[in-house]
Amino acid sequence: ADAVDNIRLYWRAPSDPLIINIPNGKLRGKDNGHYYSYESIPYAEPPIGELRFEAPQPYNHQWTEIFNATETPVSCVQWNQFQRGSDKLMGEEDCLTVSVYKPKNPSRDHFPVVVLLHGGSFMFGGSRIYGHSNFMQEGTMIVVKINYRVGPLGFASTGDKDLPGNYGLKDQRLALRWIKENIIHFGGMPDNIVLIGHSAGGASAHFHLLHEDFSQLAKAAISVSGNALDPWVIHESGRAFELGRIVGCGETTDSAKLKKCLKSKPAGELVSAVRSFLVFSYVPFSPFGPVIEPKDAPEAFLTQHPIDIITSGKFAQVPWAVTYTSEDGGYNAAQLLETNQTTGETWIDTLNDRWFDWAPYLLFSRNSMKTVRDMDEFSRNIRQQYLGDRRFSEESYLDLQRMFTDILFKNSVPKLIDLHRKYGKSPVYSFVYDNPSDVGVAQRLSNRTDIHFGTVHGDDFFLIFNTTTFRKTIRPDKEDISKKFIKMLEDFALNDKGTLTYGECNFQNNMNSTKYEVLRITRTGCKNEQYEQLP
Ligand SMILES: *[C@@H]1O[C@H](CO)[C@@H](O)[C@H](O)[C@H]1NC(C)=O
Ligand SMILES: *[C@@H]1O[C@H](CO)[C@@H](O)[C@H](O)[C@H]1NC(C)=O
Ligand SMILES: *[C@@H]1O[C@H](CO)[C@@H](O)[C@H](O)[C@H]1NC(C)=O
Ligand SMILES: *[C@@H]1O[C@H](CO)[C@@H](O)[C@H](O)[C@H]1NC(C)=O
Ligand SMILES: *[C@@H]1O[C@H](CO)[C@@H](O)[C@H](O)[C@H]1NC(C)=O
């Protein structure tokens, strides 16, 4: 009779693909036609109240009812550069969730997994901005997106163990553990996870790689236009004391007291204080970000400079790709073309008078230089190198853009290849994306379409995860590139040889070469290039 009952049960309850069983209980997702979604699943306790400014605590509840996993993920509370108008506050403090997207593909029941770390300078952004619909059309991979704390709530630090910082990075790491443990319940292959991040997300992916045990969490990683050595990534100061002064916590030098006060303030007030850290427009674009924590910080994420970690050889030996676009710096240069409606001037005009004041914020030399004299000398030399004796103007715009590309995104790439080559064991790949978009970050920030910006920050990434803003019209070449990128990720997650391919091109491993091996990806295809020095 038992056997008959079991069969009856089995037949009565065919598995419902919308219901997923995880150790916390059952959750219900949504059918979106060609894929399923399971959104806003908590991986950590809400980082509110006493848990604000603390390392995330694993989510630890047993659901008595079916958890509703159909809500679009809310972004963590932030001062968002891309929000128009003067009030740029958005998002919520209770935001630590992952969202899982699974293709409907009857020919497969298990899928390799790609995990997305969003960009946004460690200050803003969120998983909802990166569309997955085109990705799901390929039907080949599960996509998981992580929300993590950003801005003051993600990174404010006093530099000691009371308020050590890096909460946003600790969130990501907890989420990666959640994914490793739980993705099997969604049909994901836990041994075939590839981590990809863009900009601050790319730098984050690199930080994870710099933990030896990352090899237990993922099989490979890709840092797109952002890595741990970019000058805007590591901050000299977590700026919690300044933050405290702005929100009315007084002039205290006592970290514990400050923390208590900061915990008592409304989240929106702390985040709106970002305004006071901006010198003009949204400059510097990351006033808060990762810091090196003291050795005695509880649950520290980063206690050594990335260069020292790499030099020690104590990092995960998994295949890694580090990339840039040919004009990444358009992200920084284009906003200088914006016209101030009051004065009719563009920031680029004003730059001629304010270069020595603004360059340290634009180029993040404040993070590495101690004295005003050093900064001034750096600003003078850099200007001379890129502009000679010309003025900052629309006419010299492309040289200014090149300056930003080199300093903020590109110079770090050969430096890292050298370091990984010397101290690492696993493959290191690189590509440069060189295929201008018609609508991208530069057009958006400058509100100009009459300038040929070239291939700007995000032009590649937004083809993998498309957005409404940047992908209104789909050119056939972009459709093709998008498919090739997605195939590249699938292969990277599945193959056991650690090789990487894009279209008909095999990436060359930098570990085996004395030259820099870079795959150039263009409108018409791809090409392996070797350089003594990146062009
Ligand atoms: C689940 O959440 C969605 C979105 O908020 C809502 O529309 C729906 O009614 C909820 N379903 C249940 C069963 O509560
Ligand atoms: C435009 O310039 C005025 C005067 O310098 C300044 O107060 C204002 O903040 C500027 N507007 C923007 C959008 O930056
Ligand atoms: C290339 O480098 C890898 C280390 O990343 C090494 O294991 C491999 O043997 C090298 N291959 C060739 C063809 O030299
Ligand atoms: C963008 O430029 C157009 C004119 O080219 C202008 O009408 C519009 O107000 C501008 N938008 C913003 C947000 O500055
Ligand atoms: C992404 O692209 C797909 C197909 O290419 C399109 O259907 C979808 O609307 C796009 N999503 C967004 C958010 O733009």
Coordinates of C-alpha atoms and ligand atoms in Angstrom, one line a residue:
A1 CA 0.0 0.0 0.0
D2 CA 2.9 2.3 0.8
A3 CA 4.2 2.0 -2.7
V4 CA 0.9 2.7 -4.2
D5 CA 0.5 5.8 -2.1
N6 CA 3.9 7.0 -3.0
I7 CA 3.1 6.6 -6.7
R8 CA -0.2 8.4 -6.2
L9 CA 1.6 11.2 -4.4
Y10 CA 4.2 11.3 -7.2
W11 CA 1.5 11.6 -9.8
R12 CA -0.6 14.0 -8.0
A13 CA 2.2 16.4 -7.4
P14 CA 4.3 16.9 -10.6
S15 CA 7.1 19.2 -9.7
D16 CA 6.1 22.8 -10.2
P17 CA 9.0 24.7 -11.7
L18 CA 7.9 27.8 -9.9
I19 CA 8.3 26.3 -6.5
I20 CA 11.8 25.9 -5.2
N21 CA 12.8 24.2 -2.0
I22 CA 15.8 25.6 -0.2
P23 CA 16.8 25.0 3.4
N24 CA 14.8 28.1 4.5
G25 CA 11.6 26.6 3.1
K26 CA 9.7 26.9 -0.2
L27 CA 9.7 29.9 -2.5
R28 CA 7.6 30.8 -5.5
G29 CA 9.0 32.4 -8.6
K30 CA 7.4 33.7 -11.7
D31 CA 7.0 32.4 -15.3
N32 CA 8.2 35.1 -17.8
G33 CA 7.5 33.2 -21.0
H34 CA 11.0 32.1 -22.0
Y35 CA 12.4 32.0 -18.5
Y36 CA 11.6 31.7 -14.8
S37 CA 12.6 34.3 -12.2
Y38 CA 13.1 34.0 -8.5
E39 CA 13.7 37.5 -7.3
S40 CA 14.6 39.3 -4.1
I41 CA 15.6 36.3 -2.0
P42 CA 17.3 37.4 1.2
Y43 CA 20.8 36.1 1.8
A44 CA 21.5 38.2 4.8
E45 CA 19.6 39.7 7.7
P46 CA 18.4 43.2 6.9
P47 CA 21.4 45.5 7.6
I48 CA 19.3 47.9 9.6
G49 CA 19.2 49.1 13.2
E50 CA 22.1 47.4 15.1
L51 CA 23.2 45.6 12.0
R52 CA 24.0 48.8 10.1
F53 CA 27.7 49.3 9.6
E54 CA 28.3 45.7 10.5
A55 CA 29.5 42.6 8.6
P56 CA 26.3 41.0 7.2
Q57 CA 24.7 38.2 9.2
P58 CA 23.6 35.1 7.2
Y59 CA 19.8 35.0 6.7
N60 CA 18.5 32.6 9.2
H61 CA 14.8 32.2 9.1
Q62 CA 12.5 29.3 8.4
W63 CA 9.6 30.2 6.2
T64 CA 6.3 28.8 7.4
E65 CA 4.5 30.0 4.2
I66 CA 5.8 30.0 0.7
F67 CA 8.1 32.9 0.2
N68 CA 7.0 35.3 -2.5
A69 CA 10.0 35.6 -4.9
T70 CA 8.3 37.7 -7.5
E71 CA 9.2 41.2 -6.4
T72 CA 11.7 43.2 -8.5
P73 CA 14.8 43.7 -6.4
V74 CA 15.0 47.1 -4.7
S75 CA 18.4 48.8 -4.9
C76 CA 20.3 49.6 -1.8
V77 CA 19.8 53.1 -0.6
Q78 CA 22.1 55.4 -2.7
W79 CA 22.9 58.8 -4.1
N80 CA 22.6 57.9 -7.8
Q81 CA 24.6 59.8 -10.3
F82 CA 22.2 58.9 -13.1
Q83 CA 19.1 60.1 -11.4
R84 CA 18.2 63.4 -13.0
G85 CA 17.6 66.5 -11.0
S86 CA 19.2 67.6 -7.7
D87 CA 17.6 65.0 -5.5
K88 CA 19.4 61.8 -6.3
L89 CA 18.3 59.8 -3.3
M90 CA 16.8 56.4 -4.1
G91 CA 16.6 52.8 -2.9
E92 CA 16.0 51.1 0.5
E93 CA 18.2 50.1 3.4
D94 CA 16.8 46.6 3.6
C95 CA 18.2 45.4 0.3
L96 CA 20.5 42.4 0.7
T97 CA 19.0 39.9 -1.8
V98 CA 19.9 37.7 -4.7
S99 CA 17.8 37.2 -7.8
V100 CA 18.0 34.0 -9.9
Y101 CA 16.9 33.8 -13.6
K102 CA 16.6 30.4 -15.2
P103 CA 16.0 29.7 -18.8
K104 CA 13.2 27.4 -20.0
N105 CA 15.1 25.0 -22.0
P106 CA 13.6 21.5 -22.2
S107 CA 16.8 20.0 -23.5
R108 CA 18.6 20.7 -20.3
D109 CA 17.8 20.3 -16.6
H110 CA 21.1 21.7 -15.2
F111 CA 22.7 24.9 -16.2
P112 CA 26.1 26.6 -15.7
V113 CA 25.8 29.8 -13.6
V114 CA 26.9 33.3 -14.2
V115 CA 26.9 35.6 -11.2
L116 CA 26.7 39.4 -11.8
L117 CA 28.2 42.1 -9.6
H118 CA 26.8 45.4 -10.7
G119 CA 28.8 48.6 -11.2
G120 CA 28.3 52.1 -9.9
S121 CA 31.5 53.2 -8.3
F122 CA 30.7 51.5 -5.1
M123 CA 28.2 54.4 -4.7
F124 CA 25.1 53.4 -6.6
G125 CA 23.6 50.9 -9.0
G126 CA 21.7 47.7 -8.4
S127 CA 20.8 44.4 -10.0
R128 CA 17.6 45.7 -11.5
I129 CA 19.4 48.1 -13.8
Y130 CA 21.1 45.2 -15.7
G131 CA 18.6 43.5 -17.9
H132 CA 18.7 39.7 -18.3
S133 CA 16.0 39.2 -20.9
N134 CA 18.4 38.9 -23.9
F135 CA 20.6 36.6 -21.8
M136 CA 17.7 34.3 -21.1
Q137 CA 16.8 34.2 -24.8
E138 CA 20.0 32.1 -25.3
G139 CA 18.7 29.5 -22.9
T140 CA 22.1 28.4 -21.8
M141 CA 22.9 29.7 -18.3
I142 CA 21.3 30.6 -15.0
V143 CA 22.0 34.3 -14.1
V144 CA 22.3 35.3 -10.5
K145 CA 22.4 39.0 -9.5
I146 CA 23.6 40.2 -6.2
N147 CA 22.6 43.4 -4.4
Y148 CA 25.2 44.8 -2.0
R149 CA 25.5 47.9 0.2
V150 CA 26.9 50.9 -1.5
G151 CA 28.0 54.5 -0.6
P152 CA 28.3 55.5 3.0
L153 CA 26.3 52.6 4.3
G154 CA 28.5 50.1 2.4
F155 CA 31.9 51.7 3.0
A156 CA 32.1 54.4 5.7
S157 CA 35.0 53.5 7.9
T158 CA 37.0 55.0 10.8
G159 CA 40.0 52.9 9.9
D160 CA 39.9 50.9 13.1
K161 CA 38.1 47.8 14.3
D162 CA 35.0 49.7 15.5
L163 CA 34.0 50.8 12.0
P164 CA 36.3 48.8 9.7
G165 CA 34.4 49.4 6.4
N166 CA 34.0 47.2 3.3
Y167 CA 30.5 46.1 4.3
G168 CA 29.4 46.0 0.7
L169 CA 32.3 43.6 -0.2
K170 CA 31.4 41.4 2.8
D171 CA 27.8 41.3 1.5
Q172 CA 29.0 40.1 -1.9
R173 CA 31.1 37.4 -0.3
L174 CA 28.2 36.1 1.8
A175 CA 26.0 36.1 -1.3
L176 CA 28.6 34.1 -3.2
R177 CA 28.5 31.5 -0.4
W178 CA 24.7 31.5 -0.6
I179 CA 24.9 30.9 -4.3
K180 CA 27.4 28.1 -4.0
E181 CA 25.2 26.3 -1.4
N182 CA 21.8 27.0 -2.9
I183 CA 22.0 27.2 -6.6
I184 CA 21.7 23.4 -7.0
H185 CA 18.0 23.7 -5.9
F186 CA 17.4 26.0 -8.9
G187 CA 19.0 23.6 -11.3
G188 CA 22.3 25.4 -11.3
M189 CA 25.6 23.6 -11.4
P190 CA 27.5 24.5 -8.2
D191 CA 30.9 23.6 -9.8
N192 CA 30.4 25.7 -12.9
I193 CA 29.9 29.2 -11.6
V194 CA 31.6 32.1 -13.3
L195 CA 31.7 35.5 -11.6
I196 CA 31.5 38.6 -13.8
G197 CA 31.4 42.3 -12.7
H198 CA 31.5 45.6 -14.4
S199 CA 33.4 48.7 -13.2
A200 CA 33.2 48.6 -9.4
G201 CA 31.7 45.1 -9.9
G202 CA 34.8 44.2 -11.9
A203 CA 37.1 45.5 -9.1
S204 CA 35.0 43.5 -6.7
A205 CA 35.4 40.3 -8.7
H206 CA 39.1 40.9 -8.5
F207 CA 39.0 41.4 -4.8
H208 CA 37.2 38.0 -4.4
L209 CA 39.9 36.4 -6.6
L210 CA 42.4 37.7 -4.1
H211 CA 41.0 35.4 -1.5
E212 CA 42.6 32.0 -1.6
D213 CA 39.3 30.2 -1.0
F214 CA 37.5 31.9 -3.9
S215 CA 38.3 28.8 -5.9
Q216 CA 35.7 27.0 -3.7
L217 CA 33.1 29.6 -4.6
A218 CA 33.6 30.0 -8.4
K219 CA 35.4 28.5 -11.3
A220 CA 36.5 31.6 -13.0
A221 CA 36.1 35.4 -12.9
I222 CA 36.0 38.3 -15.3
S223 CA 36.7 41.9 -14.4
V224 CA 35.2 44.2 -17.0
S225 CA 36.6 47.8 -17.0
G226 CA 37.5 47.8 -13.3
N227 CA 40.0 46.0 -11.1
A228 CA 41.5 46.3 -7.7
L229 CA 44.5 48.5 -8.9
D230 CA 42.5 51.2 -10.5
P231 CA 43.2 54.4 -8.6
W232 CA 39.6 55.1 -7.7
V233 CA 39.1 51.7 -6.0
I234 CA 41.1 51.6 -2.7
H235 CA 40.5 54.6 -0.5
E236 CA 43.0 56.1 2.0
S237 CA 40.2 57.0 4.3
G238 CA 36.7 55.7 4.9
R239 CA 35.6 59.2 5.8
A240 CA 33.3 58.3 8.6
F241 CA 34.3 61.2 10.8
E242 CA 33.5 63.7 8.1
L243 CA 30.2 61.9 7.6
G244 CA 29.5 62.2 11.3
R245 CA 30.2 65.9 11.3
I246 CA 27.8 66.5 8.4
V247 CA 24.9 64.6 9.9
G248 CA 25.3 66.2 13.3
C249 CA 27.3 63.6 15.3
G250 CA 29.7 66.4 16.3
E251 CA 33.5 66.5 16.4
T252 CA 34.1 63.2 18.2
T253 CA 37.3 61.2 17.6
D254 CA 35.8 58.2 19.4
S255 CA 34.9 55.6 16.8
A256 CA 32.6 53.6 19.1
K257 CA 30.7 56.8 19.9
L258 CA 30.5 57.9 16.3
K259 CA 29.2 54.5 15.3
K260 CA 26.5 54.7 17.8
C261 CA 25.5 58.1 16.6
L262 CA 25.6 57.1 12.9
K263 CA 23.4 54.1 13.7
S264 CA 20.8 56.4 15.1
K265 CA 20.4 58.6 12.0
P266 CA 17.9 58.0 9.2
A267 CA 19.5 56.1 6.3
G268 CA 18.4 58.8 3.8
E269 CA 20.2 61.5 5.8
L270 CA 23.5 59.6 5.8
V271 CA 23.2 58.9 2.1
S272 CA 22.2 62.4 1.2
A273 CA 25.4 63.6 2.9
V274 CA 27.2 62.3 -0.2
R275 CA 26.3 65.7 -1.7
S276 CA 28.8 67.3 0.6
F277 CA 31.6 65.1 -0.6
L278 CA 31.1 66.1 -4.2
V279 CA 33.3 68.9 -5.4
F280 CA 31.1 69.6 -8.5
S281 CA 28.7 67.5 -10.6
Y282 CA 29.3 63.9 -9.5
V283 CA 33.1 64.4 -8.9
P284 CA 34.8 62.5 -7.4
F285 CA 32.6 59.6 -8.5
S286 CA 33.5 57.4 -5.6
P287 CA 33.9 59.4 -2.4
F288 CA 33.3 56.2 -0.5
G289 CA 34.7 52.8 -1.4
P290 CA 36.9 49.9 -0.3
V291 CA 39.6 50.5 2.4
I292 CA 42.3 48.3 3.8
E293 CA 41.1 47.2 7.2
P294 CA 43.3 46.8 10.3
K295 CA 44.4 43.3 11.1
D296 CA 42.3 43.1 14.2
A297 CA 39.0 44.1 12.5
P298 CA 36.4 41.4 13.1
E299 CA 35.5 39.5 9.9
A300 CA 37.9 41.6 7.8
F301 CA 37.6 41.4 4.1
L302 CA 40.8 43.1 3.1
T303 CA 43.8 43.7 5.4
Q304 CA 46.6 44.0 2.8
H305 CA 47.0 46.1 -0.3
P306 CA 46.2 44.0 -3.5
I307 CA 49.7 44.3 -4.7
D308 CA 51.0 42.7 -1.5
I309 CA 48.4 40.0 -1.7
I310 CA 49.4 39.2 -5.3
T311 CA 53.1 39.3 -4.5
S312 CA 52.6 36.8 -1.7
G313 CA 51.0 34.4 -4.2
K314 CA 48.2 33.8 -1.7
F315 CA 45.2 34.3 -4.0
A316 CA 42.8 31.9 -5.8
Q317 CA 44.4 30.2 -8.8
V318 CA 41.4 30.3 -11.1
P319 CA 41.3 31.6 -14.7
W320 CA 40.7 35.4 -14.8
A321 CA 40.1 37.9 -17.5
V322 CA 40.7 41.7 -17.1
T323 CA 39.4 44.0 -19.7
Y324 CA 38.9 47.6 -20.8
T325 CA 37.2 49.5 -23.6
S326 CA 39.2 51.7 -26.0
E327 CA 37.6 54.9 -24.5
D328 CA 36.5 53.9 -21.0
G329 CA 37.3 57.4 -19.8
G330 CA 34.3 58.8 -21.7
Y331 CA 32.4 58.1 -18.4
N332 CA 34.5 60.8 -16.7
A333 CA 35.1 63.2 -19.6
A334 CA 31.6 63.3 -21.0
Q335 CA 30.1 64.8 -17.9
L336 CA 32.4 67.8 -18.3
L337 CA 30.6 68.6 -21.5
E338 CA 27.3 69.1 -19.7
T339 CA 26.2 72.7 -19.9
N340 CA 25.3 74.6 -16.7
Q341 CA 21.8 76.0 -17.6
T342 CA 22.4 79.0 -15.3
T343 CA 25.8 80.1 -16.5
G344 CA 25.8 78.6 -20.0
E345 CA 29.3 77.3 -19.3
T346 CA 30.5 73.8 -19.6
W347 CA 32.6 72.2 -16.9
I348 CA 35.3 71.7 -19.5
D349 CA 35.6 75.5 -19.9
T350 CA 35.8 76.0 -16.1
L351 CA 38.4 73.3 -15.9
N352 CA 41.0 75.8 -17.3
D353 CA 40.7 77.9 -14.2
R354 CA 40.2 75.0 -11.7
W355 CA 42.5 72.3 -13.0
F356 CA 44.8 72.2 -9.9
D357 CA 41.8 72.1 -7.6
W358 CA 39.8 69.5 -9.5
A359 CA 42.4 67.2 -11.0
P360 CA 43.1 65.4 -7.7
Y361 CA 39.4 64.6 -7.5
L362 CA 39.0 63.7 -11.2
L363 CA 42.1 61.5 -11.3
F364 CA 42.0 60.2 -7.7
S365 CA 45.6 61.3 -7.1
R366 CA 44.5 62.1 -3.5
N367 CA 44.3 58.4 -2.8
S368 CA 48.0 57.9 -3.5
M369 CA 49.7 61.3 -2.9
K370 CA 50.4 62.8 0.4
T371 CA 51.2 66.4 -0.2
V372 CA 49.6 69.2 -2.2
R373 CA 52.9 69.7 -3.9
D374 CA 53.0 66.1 -5.2
M375 CA 49.4 66.4 -6.4
D376 CA 50.1 69.7 -8.1
E377 CA 53.2 68.3 -9.9
F378 CA 51.2 65.3 -11.0
S379 CA 48.4 67.4 -12.3
R380 CA 50.8 69.7 -14.2
N381 CA 52.7 66.8 -15.8
I382 CA 49.6 64.9 -16.8
R383 CA 48.1 68.0 -18.4
Q384 CA 51.3 68.6 -20.3
Q385 CA 51.5 65.0 -21.4
Y386 CA 48.0 64.8 -22.8
L387 CA 47.2 68.4 -23.9
G388 CA 50.6 70.1 -24.3
D389 CA 49.9 73.8 -24.2
R390 CA 46.3 73.6 -25.4
R391 CA 43.3 74.6 -23.4
F392 CA 40.6 72.3 -22.1
S393 CA 37.9 72.6 -24.7
E394 CA 35.7 70.6 -27.0
E395 CA 38.6 70.7 -29.5
S396 CA 40.9 68.9 -27.0
Y397 CA 38.1 66.7 -25.6
L398 CA 39.4 63.4 -27.0
D399 CA 42.8 63.9 -25.4
L400 CA 41.2 64.6 -22.1
Q401 CA 39.1 61.5 -22.5
R402 CA 42.2 59.5 -23.3
M403 CA 43.8 60.8 -20.1
F404 CA 40.9 59.4 -18.1
T405 CA 40.9 56.1 -19.9
D406 CA 44.6 55.6 -19.3
I407 CA 44.7 56.6 -15.7
L408 CA 41.4 55.3 -14.4
F409 CA 40.9 52.1 -16.3
K410 CA 43.8 51.0 -18.5
N411 CA 47.2 51.5 -17.0
S412 CA 46.3 49.0 -14.3
V413 CA 45.8 46.2 -16.9
P414 CA 49.4 45.6 -18.0
K415 CA 50.6 46.2 -14.4
L416 CA 48.3 43.5 -13.2
I417 CA 49.2 41.1 -16.0
D418 CA 52.9 41.5 -15.0
L419 CA 52.1 40.8 -11.4
H420 CA 49.9 37.8 -12.0
R421 CA 52.4 36.5 -14.5
K422 CA 55.2 36.7 -11.9
Y423 CA 53.3 35.5 -8.8
G424 CA 50.3 33.5 -10.0
K425 CA 49.8 30.1 -11.6
S426 CA 46.4 30.3 -13.4
P427 CA 45.6 31.8 -16.8
V428 CA 45.1 35.6 -17.2
Y429 CA 43.3 36.8 -20.3
S430 CA 42.5 40.3 -21.5
F431 CA 40.3 41.9 -24.1
V432 CA 39.7 45.4 -25.3
Y433 CA 36.3 46.2 -26.6
D434 CA 36.4 48.6 -29.5
N435 CA 33.0 49.2 -31.0
P436 CA 31.3 52.5 -30.3
S437 CA 27.7 52.5 -29.1
D438 CA 25.2 55.1 -30.4
V439 CA 23.6 55.5 -27.0
G440 CA 25.7 55.0 -23.9
V441 CA 27.0 56.5 -20.7
A442 CA 28.8 59.3 -22.5
Q443 CA 25.7 60.5 -24.4
R444 CA 23.6 60.2 -21.3
L445 CA 26.0 62.2 -19.1
S446 CA 26.8 64.9 -21.6
N447 CA 23.3 65.1 -23.1
R448 CA 25.1 65.3 -26.5
T449 CA 24.8 63.1 -29.5
D450 CA 26.9 65.2 -31.9
I451 CA 30.3 64.0 -30.6
H452 CA 32.0 60.8 -31.6
F453 CA 33.0 59.5 -28.2
G454 CA 34.3 56.1 -29.3
T455 CA 33.8 53.0 -27.2
V456 CA 33.0 54.1 -23.7
H457 CA 32.6 52.4 -20.3
G458 CA 29.8 49.9 -20.4
D459 CA 29.4 49.7 -24.2
D460 CA 30.4 46.0 -24.0
F461 CA 28.8 45.1 -20.7
F462 CA 25.4 46.5 -21.6
L463 CA 25.3 44.1 -24.5
I464 CA 25.6 41.2 -22.1
F465 CA 23.1 42.6 -19.6
N466 CA 21.0 45.1 -21.6
T467 CA 19.4 48.2 -20.2
T468 CA 16.5 50.3 -21.4
T469 CA 18.5 53.4 -21.5
F470 CA 21.4 52.1 -23.5
R471 CA 19.8 49.7 -25.9
K472 CA 16.8 51.3 -27.5
T473 CA 17.8 50.2 -31.0
I474 CA 19.6 47.0 -31.5
R475 CA 22.1 47.1 -34.3
P476 CA 22.7 43.7 -35.9
D477 CA 26.4 43.7 -35.0
K478 CA 25.5 44.2 -31.4
E479 CA 23.0 41.4 -31.4
D480 CA 25.8 39.1 -32.7
I481 CA 28.3 40.4 -30.2
S482 CA 25.8 40.0 -27.4
K483 CA 25.3 36.3 -28.3
K484 CA 29.1 35.7 -28.6
F485 CA 29.7 37.2 -25.1
I486 CA 27.0 35.0 -23.6
K487 CA 28.5 31.9 -25.3
M488 CA 31.9 33.0 -24.0
L489 CA 30.6 32.9 -20.5
E490 CA 28.9 29.6 -20.9
D491 CA 32.2 28.0 -22.2
F492 CA 34.2 29.6 -19.4
A493 CA 31.9 28.1 -16.8
L494 CA 31.8 24.7 -18.4
N495 CA 35.2 23.9 -19.8
D496 CA 37.7 22.2 -17.5
K497 CA 40.8 23.4 -19.3
G498 CA 40.5 27.0 -18.2
T499 CA 40.5 28.3 -21.7
L500 CA 38.5 31.2 -22.9
T501 CA 37.0 31.8 -26.4
Y502 CA 35.0 34.5 -28.1
G503 CA 33.4 33.7 -31.4
E504 CA 36.1 32.1 -33.5
C505 CA 39.0 33.5 -31.4
N506 CA 40.8 31.7 -28.7
F507 CA 42.2 34.1 -26.0
Q508 CA 45.9 33.8 -25.6
N509 CA 47.1 33.2 -22.0
N510 CA 49.3 36.0 -20.8
M511 CA 51.0 33.6 -18.5
N512 CA 52.8 32.0 -21.5
S513 CA 53.8 35.2 -23.1
T514 CA 56.4 37.9 -22.6
K515 CA 54.1 40.3 -24.5
Y516 CA 50.7 41.5 -23.5
E517 CA 48.1 39.3 -25.2
V518 CA 44.9 41.2 -25.8
L519 CA 41.9 40.1 -27.8
R520 CA 40.5 43.1 -29.7
I521 CA 36.8 42.8 -30.1
T522 CA 35.3 45.0 -32.8
R523 CA 32.1 45.4 -34.9
T524 CA 33.3 42.9 -37.4
G525 CA 34.9 40.2 -35.2
C526 CA 37.9 39.6 -33.1
K527 CA 41.7 39.6 -33.4
N528 CA 44.5 38.4 -31.2
E529 CA 47.1 41.2 -30.7
Q530 CA 50.4 41.3 -28.9
Y531 CA 51.9 44.4 -27.4
E532 CA 55.2 45.4 -25.8
Q533 CA 53.1 48.3 -24.4
L534 CA 49.3 48.7 -24.6
P535 CA 48.5 51.2 -27.3
Ligands
LIG1 C1 3.8 38.5 -4.5 O1 4.3 39.7 -4.8 C2 3.8 40.4 -5.9 C3 4.6 41.6 -6.2 O2 4.6 42.5 -5.0 C4 2.3 40.6 -5.7 O3 1.8 41.2 -6.9 C5 1.6 39.3 -5.4 O4 0.3 39.5 -5.1 C6 2.3 38.5 -4.3 N1 1.7 37.2 -4.2 C7 1.3 36.7 -3.1 C8 0.8 35.3 -3.2 O5 1.3 37.3 -2.0
LIG2 C1 25.6 76.2 -12.4 O1 26.4 77.2 -11.9 C2 26.0 77.9 -10.7 C3 26.8 79.1 -10.5 O2 28.2 78.7 -10.5 C4 26.0 76.8 -9.6 O3 25.6 77.4 -8.4 C5 25.1 75.7 -10.0 O4 25.3 74.6 -9.0 C6 25.6 75.1 -11.3 N1 24.6 74.1 -11.7 C7 24.8 72.8 -11.8 C8 23.8 71.9 -12.4 O5 25.9 72.3 -11.5
LIG3 C1 50.9 28.1 -20.2 O1 50.9 28.5 -18.9 C2 50.2 27.6 -18.0 C3 50.2 28.3 -16.6 O2 49.2 29.2 -16.7 C4 51.0 26.3 -18.0 O3 50.4 25.4 -17.1 C5 51.0 25.8 -19.4 O4 51.8 24.6 -19.4 C6 51.6 26.8 -20.4 N1 51.4 26.3 -21.7 C7 52.3 26.4 -22.6 C8 51.9 25.9 -24.0 O5 53.4 26.8 -22.4
LIG4 C1 19.4 68.0 -23.2 O1 19.5 68.8 -24.3 C2 18.3 69.3 -24.9 C3 18.7 70.2 -26.1 O2 19.6 69.5 -26.9 C4 17.6 70.1 -23.9 O3 16.3 70.6 -24.4 C5 17.3 69.3 -22.6 O4 16.7 70.1 -21.6 C6 18.7 68.8 -22.1 N1 18.4 67.9 -21.0 C7 19.0 67.9 -19.8 C8 18.5 67.0 -18.8 O5 19.9 68.8 -19.6
LIG5 C1 16.9 43.4 -23.7 O1 16.9 42.8 -25.0 C2 15.8 42.0 -25.3 C3 16.1 41.4 -26.6 O2 17.3 41.7 -27.2 C4 14.6 42.9 -25.3 O3 13.5 42.1 -25.6 C5 14.4 43.5 -23.9 O4 13.3 44.4 -23.9 C6 15.6 44.3 -23.5 N1 15.5 44.7 -22.1 C7 15.7 45.9 -21.7 C8 15.6 46.1 -20.3 O5 16.0 46.8 -22.5

